[in-house]
Amino acid sequence: MKVPFLDLKAQYLSIKEEIHVAINEVIENTAFALGPAVSNFEKNFADYIGVKHCVAVSSGTAALHLALLAAGVKEGDEVITTPHTFVSTCWAISYIKAVPVFVDIDPKTYTIDADLIKDKITEKTKVILPVHLYGRAANMDRINSIAKEFDLTVIEDAAQAHGAELNGKLCGQFGEMACFSFYPGKNLGAYGEGGAVVTNNEDLAEIIRLYRNHCQPEKYIHDDIGYNYRMDGIQGAVLNIKLNHLDNWNGRRREIAHKYSKSFIAVNGLTPPYESEDEKHIYHLYELKLESKEKRDGLLKFLAENDIFPGLHYPIPVHLQKAYAHLGHKQGDFHFTEEAADCLISLPIYAEMTDDMVDFVIDKVKEY
Ligand SMILES: *Cc1c(COP(=O)(O)O)cnc(C)c1O
């Protein structure tokens, strides 16, 4: 049996008819850039998250860039985030020539350790940018109370957290703004690139709407340097269809994750992901922790030999990437981030996985 990391073809086949109708409509209307399908999606996604505004853009990275811009972050300002993330969280900070200031993760949740944030706040700090990594909410109550105390803006990187909840509230509701990615492999993925910023703040939504479209309040009038960060019509149409399936798909991911965790919890040397009573983890990624890098790399190889294809998220933390060498960090600066990079393996998880596939993965992990 072959178990790929993800099977977008299987998902497509399960919704083929409605997708074709929706894409055809965009083509018939020739509404290729923004347009009615995108406006519909913005409304539906804002309703789903439970916020007033959604501004659809061309990627998650663009969403983060425009959110930081709208928050008034300028050259030399500092943005507090974690080095245990997909690097694009930091690209957005760098595009503005602001400085990412790293805080290590909580080893239990793999999200930013809120207890370490205060020590990193300076005169230049403007934003706290927590990442809801792997589909689990960061410690938002603590983060928001620190932000309030120091008058900082909170922007959520919710690129992996479509539908994740904490204390009955969806990710996307906690910060002043939240950024989503609709990269094809995300829990809610387009048929190309896509992203969105959600917010309850009308002024911020208006700024983002303006800057995503060449900063053009009227045709050929440009008051500032803008961007071409519009969402394609076809992506809006696809996302509208897929949004209706998101809760079902997340439910199936949770079922698989719970089955994995139940099977691994009693096995020596394996630590399944933590999930508390008050959260809904949507398992964008299922992270199993091993005791060492050698054991983790061994499992990766063993599974691949058995036609099971796990992933690594992320094997080199941002503070050790060459692109961020100028920040002057070294190995050892963020212990738990480095441990996660060495010891975590992402097992295959997606809604279309069959029970046989899940059992096969469990058997092979145990055999190892
Ligand atoms: C995917 C992702 C992004 C970037 O989204 P793109 O749509 O690929 O630009 C940002 N942050 C995190 C945590 C992500 O997983």
Short mmCIF file of N, CA and C in Angstrom, two decimals, residues 203-363:
data_model
loop_
_atom_site.label_atom_id
_atom_site.label_comp_id
_atom_site.label_asym_id
_atom_site.label_seq_id
_atom_site.Cartn_x
_atom_site.Cartn_y
_atom_site.Cartn_z
N ASP A 203 -11.24 50.27 9.10
CA ASP A 203 -10.18 51.11 8.53
C ASP A 203 -9.01 50.27 8.02
N LEU A 204 -8.65 49.27 8.83
CA LEU A 204 -7.54 48.39 8.40
C LEU A 204 -7.93 47.62 7.15
N ALA A 205 -9.17 47.12 7.11
CA ALA A 205 -9.64 46.38 5.94
C ALA A 205 -9.56 47.27 4.70
N GLU A 206 -9.92 48.53 4.86
CA GLU A 206 -9.93 49.48 3.74
C GLU A 206 -8.50 49.72 3.22
N ILE A 207 -7.56 49.87 4.14
CA ILE A 207 -6.15 50.07 3.74
C ILE A 207 -5.64 48.86 2.97
N ILE A 208 -5.96 47.67 3.47
CA ILE A 208 -5.47 46.45 2.81
C ILE A 208 -6.11 46.29 1.43
N ARG A 209 -7.40 46.62 1.35
CA ARG A 209 -8.10 46.55 0.06
C ARG A 209 -7.44 47.47 -0.97
N LEU A 210 -7.05 48.64 -0.50
CA LEU A 210 -6.43 49.63 -1.37
C LEU A 210 -5.04 49.16 -1.84
N TYR A 211 -4.22 48.72 -0.91
CA TYR A 211 -2.84 48.37 -1.25
C TYR A 211 -2.73 47.09 -2.06
N ARG A 212 -3.71 46.18 -1.92
CA ARG A 212 -3.61 44.94 -2.70
C ARG A 212 -3.85 45.22 -4.18
N ASN A 213 -4.50 46.34 -4.48
CA ASN A 213 -4.89 46.64 -5.85
C ASN A 213 -4.22 47.94 -6.32
N HIS A 214 -2.89 47.95 -6.29
CA HIS A 214 -2.10 49.06 -6.82
C HIS A 214 -2.33 50.39 -6.11
N CYS A 215 -2.86 50.34 -4.89
CA CYS A 215 -3.13 51.57 -4.14
C CYS A 215 -3.85 52.57 -5.05
N GLN A 216 -5.01 52.14 -5.51
CA GLN A 216 -5.73 52.83 -6.58
C GLN A 216 -7.16 53.11 -6.15
N PRO A 217 -7.39 54.18 -5.41
CA PRO A 217 -8.76 54.48 -4.96
C PRO A 217 -9.69 54.79 -6.13
N GLU A 218 -9.13 55.41 -7.17
CA GLU A 218 -9.87 55.61 -8.42
C GLU A 218 -8.95 55.18 -9.54
N LYS A 219 -9.55 54.82 -10.66
CA LYS A 219 -8.73 54.32 -11.76
C LYS A 219 -7.61 55.31 -12.11
N TYR A 220 -6.39 54.80 -12.12
CA TYR A 220 -5.18 55.54 -12.48
C TYR A 220 -4.84 56.69 -11.54
N ILE A 221 -5.38 56.63 -10.31
CA ILE A 221 -4.96 57.55 -9.25
C ILE A 221 -4.22 56.72 -8.20
N HIS A 222 -2.98 57.10 -7.92
CA HIS A 222 -2.17 56.32 -6.98
C HIS A 222 -1.53 57.26 -5.97
N ASP A 223 -1.96 57.16 -4.73
CA ASP A 223 -1.47 58.08 -3.70
C ASP A 223 -0.24 57.55 -2.97
N ASP A 224 0.04 56.28 -3.15
CA ASP A 224 1.21 55.69 -2.51
C ASP A 224 1.64 54.51 -3.38
N ILE A 225 2.78 53.92 -3.04
CA ILE A 225 3.24 52.76 -3.80
C ILE A 225 2.40 51.55 -3.42
N GLY A 226 1.77 50.96 -4.42
CA GLY A 226 0.86 49.85 -4.15
C GLY A 226 1.45 48.52 -4.58
N TYR A 227 0.62 47.49 -4.52
CA TYR A 227 1.05 46.13 -4.86
C TYR A 227 0.01 45.49 -5.75
N ASN A 228 0.41 44.52 -6.54
CA ASN A 228 -0.56 43.69 -7.23
C ASN A 228 -0.69 42.40 -6.43
N TYR A 229 -1.56 42.42 -5.45
CA TYR A 229 -1.77 41.27 -4.56
C TYR A 229 -3.23 40.81 -4.65
N ARG A 230 -3.86 40.98 -5.83
CA ARG A 230 -5.26 40.59 -5.96
C ARG A 230 -5.41 39.07 -6.01
N MET A 231 -6.57 38.59 -5.55
CA MET A 231 -6.87 37.17 -5.70
C MET A 231 -7.50 36.94 -7.08
N ASP A 232 -7.15 35.82 -7.72
CA ASP A 232 -7.77 35.43 -8.99
C ASP A 232 -9.23 35.05 -8.78
N GLY A 233 -10.06 35.36 -9.77
CA GLY A 233 -11.46 34.96 -9.72
C GLY A 233 -11.63 33.45 -9.56
N ILE A 234 -10.83 32.70 -10.28
CA ILE A 234 -10.94 31.23 -10.22
C ILE A 234 -10.66 30.73 -8.80
N GLN A 235 -9.70 31.34 -8.14
CA GLN A 235 -9.40 30.90 -6.76
C GLN A 235 -10.57 31.20 -5.83
N GLY A 236 -11.19 32.36 -6.01
CA GLY A 236 -12.36 32.69 -5.18
C GLY A 236 -13.45 31.65 -5.37
N ALA A 237 -13.69 31.26 -6.63
CA ALA A 237 -14.74 30.28 -6.94
C ALA A 237 -14.44 28.93 -6.30
N VAL A 238 -13.20 28.48 -6.42
CA VAL A 238 -12.80 27.19 -5.85
C VAL A 238 -12.93 27.23 -4.33
N LEU A 239 -12.45 28.32 -3.73
CA LEU A 239 -12.47 28.43 -2.26
C LEU A 239 -13.90 28.47 -1.73
N ASN A 240 -14.80 29.11 -2.49
CA ASN A 240 -16.21 29.15 -2.09
C ASN A 240 -16.79 27.75 -1.97
N ILE A 241 -16.46 26.90 -2.95
CA ILE A 241 -16.94 25.51 -2.91
C ILE A 241 -16.29 24.76 -1.75
N LYS A 242 -14.97 24.91 -1.64
CA LYS A 242 -14.25 24.11 -0.65
C LYS A 242 -14.56 24.52 0.79
N LEU A 243 -14.91 25.80 0.97
CA LEU A 243 -15.25 26.26 2.33
C LEU A 243 -16.41 25.45 2.92
N ASN A 244 -17.36 25.06 2.04
CA ASN A 244 -18.51 24.26 2.51
C ASN A 244 -18.10 22.89 3.04
N HIS A 245 -16.93 22.42 2.63
CA HIS A 245 -16.48 21.09 3.04
C HIS A 245 -15.46 21.13 4.18
N LEU A 246 -15.03 22.35 4.53
CA LEU A 246 -13.89 22.47 5.46
C LEU A 246 -14.13 21.77 6.79
N ASP A 247 -15.29 21.98 7.39
CA ASP A 247 -15.53 21.38 8.71
C ASP A 247 -15.52 19.85 8.65
N ASN A 248 -16.10 19.30 7.57
CA ASN A 248 -16.06 17.84 7.40
C ASN A 248 -14.64 17.34 7.26
N TRP A 249 -13.89 18.02 6.42
CA TRP A 249 -12.50 17.59 6.20
C TRP A 249 -11.68 17.72 7.48
N ASN A 250 -11.87 18.83 8.20
CA ASN A 250 -11.15 18.98 9.47
C ASN A 250 -11.56 17.89 10.46
N GLY A 251 -12.85 17.54 10.44
CA GLY A 251 -13.36 16.50 11.34
C GLY A 251 -12.67 15.16 11.06
N ARG A 252 -12.51 14.85 9.78
CA ARG A 252 -11.85 13.60 9.41
C ARG A 252 -10.36 13.63 9.80
N ARG A 253 -9.72 14.77 9.61
CA ARG A 253 -8.32 14.91 10.05
C ARG A 253 -8.21 14.66 11.55
N ARG A 254 -9.15 15.20 12.31
CA ARG A 254 -9.11 15.03 13.77
C ARG A 254 -9.30 13.56 14.16
N GLU A 255 -10.20 12.90 13.42
CA GLU A 255 -10.44 11.48 13.68
C GLU A 255 -9.15 10.67 13.46
N ILE A 256 -8.48 10.96 12.35
CA ILE A 256 -7.23 10.25 12.05
C ILE A 256 -6.18 10.56 13.11
N ALA A 257 -6.07 11.84 13.46
CA ALA A 257 -5.07 12.26 14.44
C ALA A 257 -5.30 11.57 15.78
N HIS A 258 -6.57 11.50 16.18
CA HIS A 258 -6.87 10.88 17.48
C HIS A 258 -6.55 9.38 17.45
N LYS A 259 -6.78 8.77 16.30
CA LYS A 259 -6.45 7.35 16.17
C LYS A 259 -4.93 7.15 16.25
N TYR A 260 -4.20 8.00 15.54
CA TYR A 260 -2.72 7.96 15.64
C TYR A 260 -2.30 8.11 17.10
N SER A 261 -2.81 9.15 17.75
CA SER A 261 -2.33 9.48 19.10
C SER A 261 -2.64 8.35 20.08
N LYS A 262 -3.83 7.77 19.94
CA LYS A 262 -4.22 6.67 20.83
C LYS A 262 -3.26 5.49 20.67
N SER A 263 -2.80 5.29 19.43
CA SER A 263 -1.90 4.16 19.18
C SER A 263 -0.47 4.43 19.62
N PHE A 264 -0.07 5.70 19.64
CA PHE A 264 1.34 6.01 19.93
C PHE A 264 1.59 6.39 21.38
N ILE A 265 0.54 6.75 22.10
CA ILE A 265 0.73 7.34 23.43
C ILE A 265 1.46 6.39 24.38
N ALA A 266 1.18 5.09 24.24
CA ALA A 266 1.78 4.13 25.18
C ALA A 266 3.13 3.60 24.69
N VAL A 267 3.58 4.06 23.52
CA VAL A 267 4.84 3.54 22.96
C VAL A 267 6.01 4.36 23.49
N ASN A 268 6.97 3.67 24.08
CA ASN A 268 8.17 4.33 24.60
C ASN A 268 8.91 5.06 23.49
N GLY A 269 9.28 6.30 23.74
CA GLY A 269 10.08 7.03 22.76
C GLY A 269 9.27 7.80 21.75
N LEU A 270 7.94 7.70 21.82
CA LEU A 270 7.09 8.47 20.89
C LEU A 270 6.24 9.46 21.69
N THR A 271 6.22 10.72 21.27
CA THR A 271 5.35 11.72 21.90
C THR A 271 4.38 12.27 20.87
N PRO A 272 3.09 11.88 20.99
CA PRO A 272 2.09 12.44 20.06
C PRO A 272 1.82 13.91 20.38
N PRO A 273 1.21 14.65 19.45
CA PRO A 273 0.94 16.07 19.70
C PRO A 273 -0.05 16.26 20.84
N TYR A 274 0.15 17.34 21.58
CA TYR A 274 -0.69 17.66 22.72
C TYR A 274 -1.96 18.35 22.24
N GLU A 275 -3.08 17.96 22.83
CA GLU A 275 -4.33 18.68 22.55
C GLU A 275 -5.12 18.76 23.84
N SER A 276 -5.40 19.99 24.29
CA SER A 276 -6.11 20.14 25.57
C SER A 276 -7.62 20.17 25.33
N GLU A 277 -8.36 20.09 26.42
CA GLU A 277 -9.83 20.08 26.37
C GLU A 277 -10.39 21.35 25.73
N ASP A 278 -9.70 22.49 25.97
CA ASP A 278 -10.29 23.77 25.56
C ASP A 278 -9.89 24.20 24.15
N GLU A 279 -9.28 23.29 23.40
CA GLU A 279 -8.92 23.68 22.03
C GLU A 279 -9.42 22.67 21.01
N LYS A 280 -9.55 23.16 19.77
CA LYS A 280 -9.83 22.28 18.64
C LYS A 280 -8.67 22.41 17.66
N HIS A 281 -7.82 21.42 17.71
CA HIS A 281 -6.65 21.35 16.84
C HIS A 281 -7.14 20.79 15.51
N ILE A 282 -6.79 21.41 14.39
CA ILE A 282 -7.33 20.90 13.12
C ILE A 282 -6.27 20.13 12.30
N TYR A 283 -5.14 19.84 12.94
CA TYR A 283 -4.15 18.93 12.37
C TYR A 283 -3.85 19.20 10.90
N HIS A 284 -3.48 20.45 10.63
CA HIS A 284 -2.91 20.70 9.30
C HIS A 284 -1.72 19.75 9.13
N LEU A 285 -0.96 19.60 10.21
CA LEU A 285 0.13 18.62 10.21
C LEU A 285 0.05 17.81 11.50
N TYR A 286 0.36 16.53 11.40
CA TYR A 286 0.40 15.67 12.58
C TYR A 286 1.87 15.43 12.93
N GLU A 287 2.27 16.00 14.06
CA GLU A 287 3.69 15.95 14.44
C GLU A 287 3.93 14.91 15.52
N LEU A 288 4.69 13.91 15.17
CA LEU A 288 5.10 12.90 16.14
C LEU A 288 6.54 13.20 16.55
N LYS A 289 6.78 13.20 17.88
CA LYS A 289 8.14 13.53 18.34
C LYS A 289 8.90 12.26 18.73
N LEU A 290 10.13 12.15 18.24
CA LEU A 290 11.00 11.04 18.62
C LEU A 290 12.07 11.54 19.58
N GLU A 291 12.87 10.61 20.10
CA GLU A 291 13.82 10.98 21.16
C GLU A 291 15.06 11.69 20.66
N SER A 292 15.38 11.51 19.39
CA SER A 292 16.60 12.13 18.86
C SER A 292 16.47 12.29 17.36
N LYS A 293 17.39 13.07 16.81
CA LYS A 293 17.43 13.27 15.36
C LYS A 293 17.72 11.95 14.64
N GLU A 294 18.61 11.14 15.23
CA GLU A 294 18.95 9.85 14.61
C GLU A 294 17.70 8.98 14.48
N LYS A 295 16.94 8.92 15.59
CA LYS A 295 15.73 8.08 15.56
C LYS A 295 14.70 8.64 14.58
N ARG A 296 14.57 9.98 14.56
CA ARG A 296 13.61 10.61 13.66
C ARG A 296 14.00 10.33 12.21
N ASP A 297 15.26 10.55 11.89
CA ASP A 297 15.71 10.31 10.51
C ASP A 297 15.59 8.84 10.13
N GLY A 298 15.79 7.97 11.10
CA GLY A 298 15.63 6.53 10.88
C GLY A 298 14.19 6.19 10.53
N LEU A 299 13.26 6.80 11.25
CA LEU A 299 11.83 6.53 10.99
C LEU A 299 11.43 7.04 9.60
N LEU A 300 11.93 8.21 9.26
CA LEU A 300 11.66 8.79 7.94
C LEU A 300 12.08 7.82 6.84
N LYS A 301 13.26 7.26 6.99
CA LYS A 301 13.81 6.34 5.99
C LYS A 301 13.02 5.03 5.97
N PHE A 302 12.74 4.51 7.17
CA PHE A 302 12.01 3.25 7.28
C PHE A 302 10.62 3.36 6.65
N LEU A 303 9.92 4.46 6.91
CA LEU A 303 8.58 4.63 6.34
C LEU A 303 8.66 4.76 4.82
N ALA A 304 9.62 5.52 4.33
CA ALA A 304 9.76 5.69 2.88
C ALA A 304 10.02 4.34 2.21
N GLU A 305 10.81 3.48 2.86
CA GLU A 305 11.07 2.13 2.32
C GLU A 305 9.79 1.31 2.26
N ASN A 306 8.82 1.70 3.09
CA ASN A 306 7.54 0.99 3.11
C ASN A 306 6.43 1.74 2.37
N ASP A 307 6.86 2.67 1.49
CA ASP A 307 5.90 3.41 0.65
C ASP A 307 5.00 4.38 1.43
N ILE A 308 5.50 4.82 2.58
CA ILE A 308 4.77 5.84 3.36
C ILE A 308 5.64 7.09 3.33
N PHE A 309 5.02 8.23 3.00
CA PHE A 309 5.83 9.42 2.76
C PHE A 309 5.54 10.56 3.72
N PRO A 310 6.26 10.58 4.84
CA PRO A 310 6.08 11.66 5.81
C PRO A 310 6.82 12.92 5.35
N GLY A 311 6.73 13.99 6.17
CA GLY A 311 7.45 15.22 5.85
C GLY A 311 8.17 15.73 7.08
N LEU A 312 8.91 16.83 6.92
CA LEU A 312 9.58 17.48 8.05
C LEU A 312 9.18 18.95 8.06
N HIS A 313 8.67 19.39 9.18
CA HIS A 313 8.23 20.80 9.29
C HIS A 313 8.68 21.39 10.62
N TYR A 314 9.79 22.09 10.65
CA TYR A 314 10.65 22.47 9.54
C TYR A 314 12.06 22.10 9.94
N PRO A 315 12.84 21.47 9.07
CA PRO A 315 14.13 20.90 9.49
C PRO A 315 15.20 21.93 9.84
N ILE A 316 15.12 23.13 9.25
CA ILE A 316 16.08 24.19 9.62
C ILE A 316 15.30 25.41 10.10
N PRO A 317 15.43 25.75 11.39
CA PRO A 317 14.67 26.90 11.91
C PRO A 317 15.09 28.20 11.23
N VAL A 318 14.21 29.18 11.28
CA VAL A 318 14.47 30.44 10.57
C VAL A 318 15.76 31.10 11.06
N HIS A 319 16.04 31.05 12.37
CA HIS A 319 17.22 31.77 12.87
C HIS A 319 18.53 31.15 12.40
N LEU A 320 18.47 29.93 11.84
CA LEU A 320 19.68 29.30 11.32
C LEU A 320 19.73 29.29 9.79
N GLN A 321 18.76 29.95 9.16
CA GLN A 321 18.77 30.05 7.70
C GLN A 321 19.77 31.13 7.27
N LYS A 322 20.43 30.89 6.16
CA LYS A 322 21.39 31.85 5.63
C LYS A 322 20.74 33.22 5.39
N ALA A 323 19.48 33.19 4.96
CA ALA A 323 18.77 34.45 4.68
C ALA A 323 18.70 35.34 5.92
N TYR A 324 18.77 34.73 7.10
CA TYR A 324 18.68 35.52 8.34
C TYR A 324 19.98 35.51 9.13
N ALA A 325 21.09 35.21 8.44
CA ALA A 325 22.40 35.21 9.10
C ALA A 325 22.71 36.59 9.68
N HIS A 326 22.21 37.64 9.01
CA HIS A 326 22.51 39.02 9.47
C HIS A 326 21.96 39.30 10.87
N LEU A 327 21.05 38.47 11.35
CA LEU A 327 20.53 38.70 12.71
C LEU A 327 21.53 38.21 13.77
N GLY A 328 22.51 37.43 13.32
CA GLY A 328 23.61 37.04 14.22
C GLY A 328 23.28 35.91 15.19
N HIS A 329 22.27 35.10 14.87
CA HIS A 329 21.95 33.99 15.76
C HIS A 329 22.86 32.80 15.51
N LYS A 330 22.93 31.90 16.48
CA LYS A 330 23.73 30.69 16.31
C LYS A 330 22.98 29.48 16.87
N GLN A 331 23.48 28.31 16.53
CA GLN A 331 22.94 27.06 17.07
C GLN A 331 22.93 27.16 18.59
N GLY A 332 21.82 26.78 19.20
CA GLY A 332 21.75 26.83 20.66
C GLY A 332 20.95 28.03 21.17
N ASP A 333 20.66 28.99 20.31
CA ASP A 333 19.94 30.19 20.76
C ASP A 333 18.49 29.88 21.16
N PHE A 334 17.86 28.95 20.45
CA PHE A 334 16.44 28.63 20.73
C PHE A 334 16.31 27.11 20.84
N HIS A 335 16.53 26.65 22.06
CA HIS A 335 16.66 25.22 22.32
C HIS A 335 15.48 24.39 21.82
N PHE A 336 14.27 24.80 22.21
CA PHE A 336 13.11 23.96 21.88
C PHE A 336 12.76 24.01 20.39
N THR A 337 13.03 25.14 19.76
CA THR A 337 12.86 25.24 18.32
C THR A 337 13.79 24.25 17.62
N GLU A 338 15.04 24.23 18.07
CA GLU A 338 16.04 23.34 17.44
C GLU A 338 15.70 21.88 17.71
N GLU A 339 15.20 21.61 18.91
CA GLU A 339 14.79 20.25 19.23
C GLU A 339 13.63 19.81 18.32
N ALA A 340 12.67 20.71 18.10
CA ALA A 340 11.53 20.39 17.23
C ALA A 340 12.02 20.12 15.80
N ALA A 341 12.97 20.93 15.35
CA ALA A 341 13.51 20.75 13.99
C ALA A 341 14.17 19.38 13.85
N ASP A 342 14.79 18.91 14.92
CA ASP A 342 15.52 17.64 14.88
C ASP A 342 14.65 16.41 15.12
N CYS A 343 13.63 16.54 15.97
CA CYS A 343 12.96 15.34 16.48
C CYS A 343 11.53 15.12 15.98
N LEU A 344 10.96 16.10 15.25
CA LEU A 344 9.57 15.93 14.80
C LEU A 344 9.51 15.34 13.40
N ILE A 345 8.49 14.51 13.21
CA ILE A 345 8.20 13.98 11.87
C ILE A 345 6.70 14.21 11.61
N SER A 346 6.36 14.64 10.40
CA SER A 346 4.96 14.87 10.05
C SER A 346 4.42 13.63 9.34
N LEU A 347 3.52 12.92 9.99
CA LEU A 347 2.93 11.73 9.36
C LEU A 347 1.87 12.15 8.34
N PRO A 348 1.64 11.31 7.33
CA PRO A 348 0.59 11.66 6.35
C PRO A 348 -0.74 11.88 7.06
N ILE A 349 -1.43 12.96 6.72
CA ILE A 349 -2.77 13.19 7.26
C ILE A 349 -3.55 14.05 6.27
N TYR A 350 -4.68 13.54 5.82
CA TYR A 350 -5.59 14.30 4.96
C TYR A 350 -6.93 13.57 4.97
N ALA A 351 -7.99 14.31 4.67
CA ALA A 351 -9.34 13.79 4.88
C ALA A 351 -9.63 12.51 4.09
N GLU A 352 -9.00 12.36 2.92
CA GLU A 352 -9.34 11.23 2.04
C GLU A 352 -8.56 9.96 2.39
N MET A 353 -7.70 10.02 3.39
CA MET A 353 -6.97 8.81 3.81
C MET A 353 -7.97 7.76 4.27
N THR A 354 -7.78 6.51 3.81
CA THR A 354 -8.70 5.45 4.23
C THR A 354 -8.26 4.89 5.58
N ASP A 355 -9.17 4.21 6.24
CA ASP A 355 -8.83 3.58 7.53
C ASP A 355 -7.68 2.58 7.37
N ASP A 356 -7.68 1.88 6.24
CA ASP A 356 -6.59 0.93 5.98
C ASP A 356 -5.24 1.63 5.92
N MET A 357 -5.24 2.79 5.28
CA MET A 357 -3.98 3.55 5.18
C MET A 357 -3.52 3.99 6.57
N VAL A 358 -4.47 4.47 7.38
CA VAL A 358 -4.14 4.93 8.73
C VAL A 358 -3.56 3.76 9.54
N ASP A 359 -4.23 2.61 9.46
CA ASP A 359 -3.75 1.43 10.19
C ASP A 359 -2.36 1.00 9.71
N PHE A 360 -2.15 1.10 8.42
CA PHE A 360 -0.85 0.72 7.85
C PHE A 360 0.26 1.62 8.40
N VAL A 361 -0.02 2.93 8.46
CA VAL A 361 0.98 3.87 9.00
C VAL A 361 1.26 3.52 10.47
N ILE A 362 0.20 3.28 11.22
CA ILE A 362 0.36 2.95 12.65
C ILE A 362 1.21 1.69 12.82
N ASP A 363 0.89 0.65 12.04
CA ASP A 363 1.64 -0.61 12.13
C ASP A 363 3.11 -0.40 11.83
#
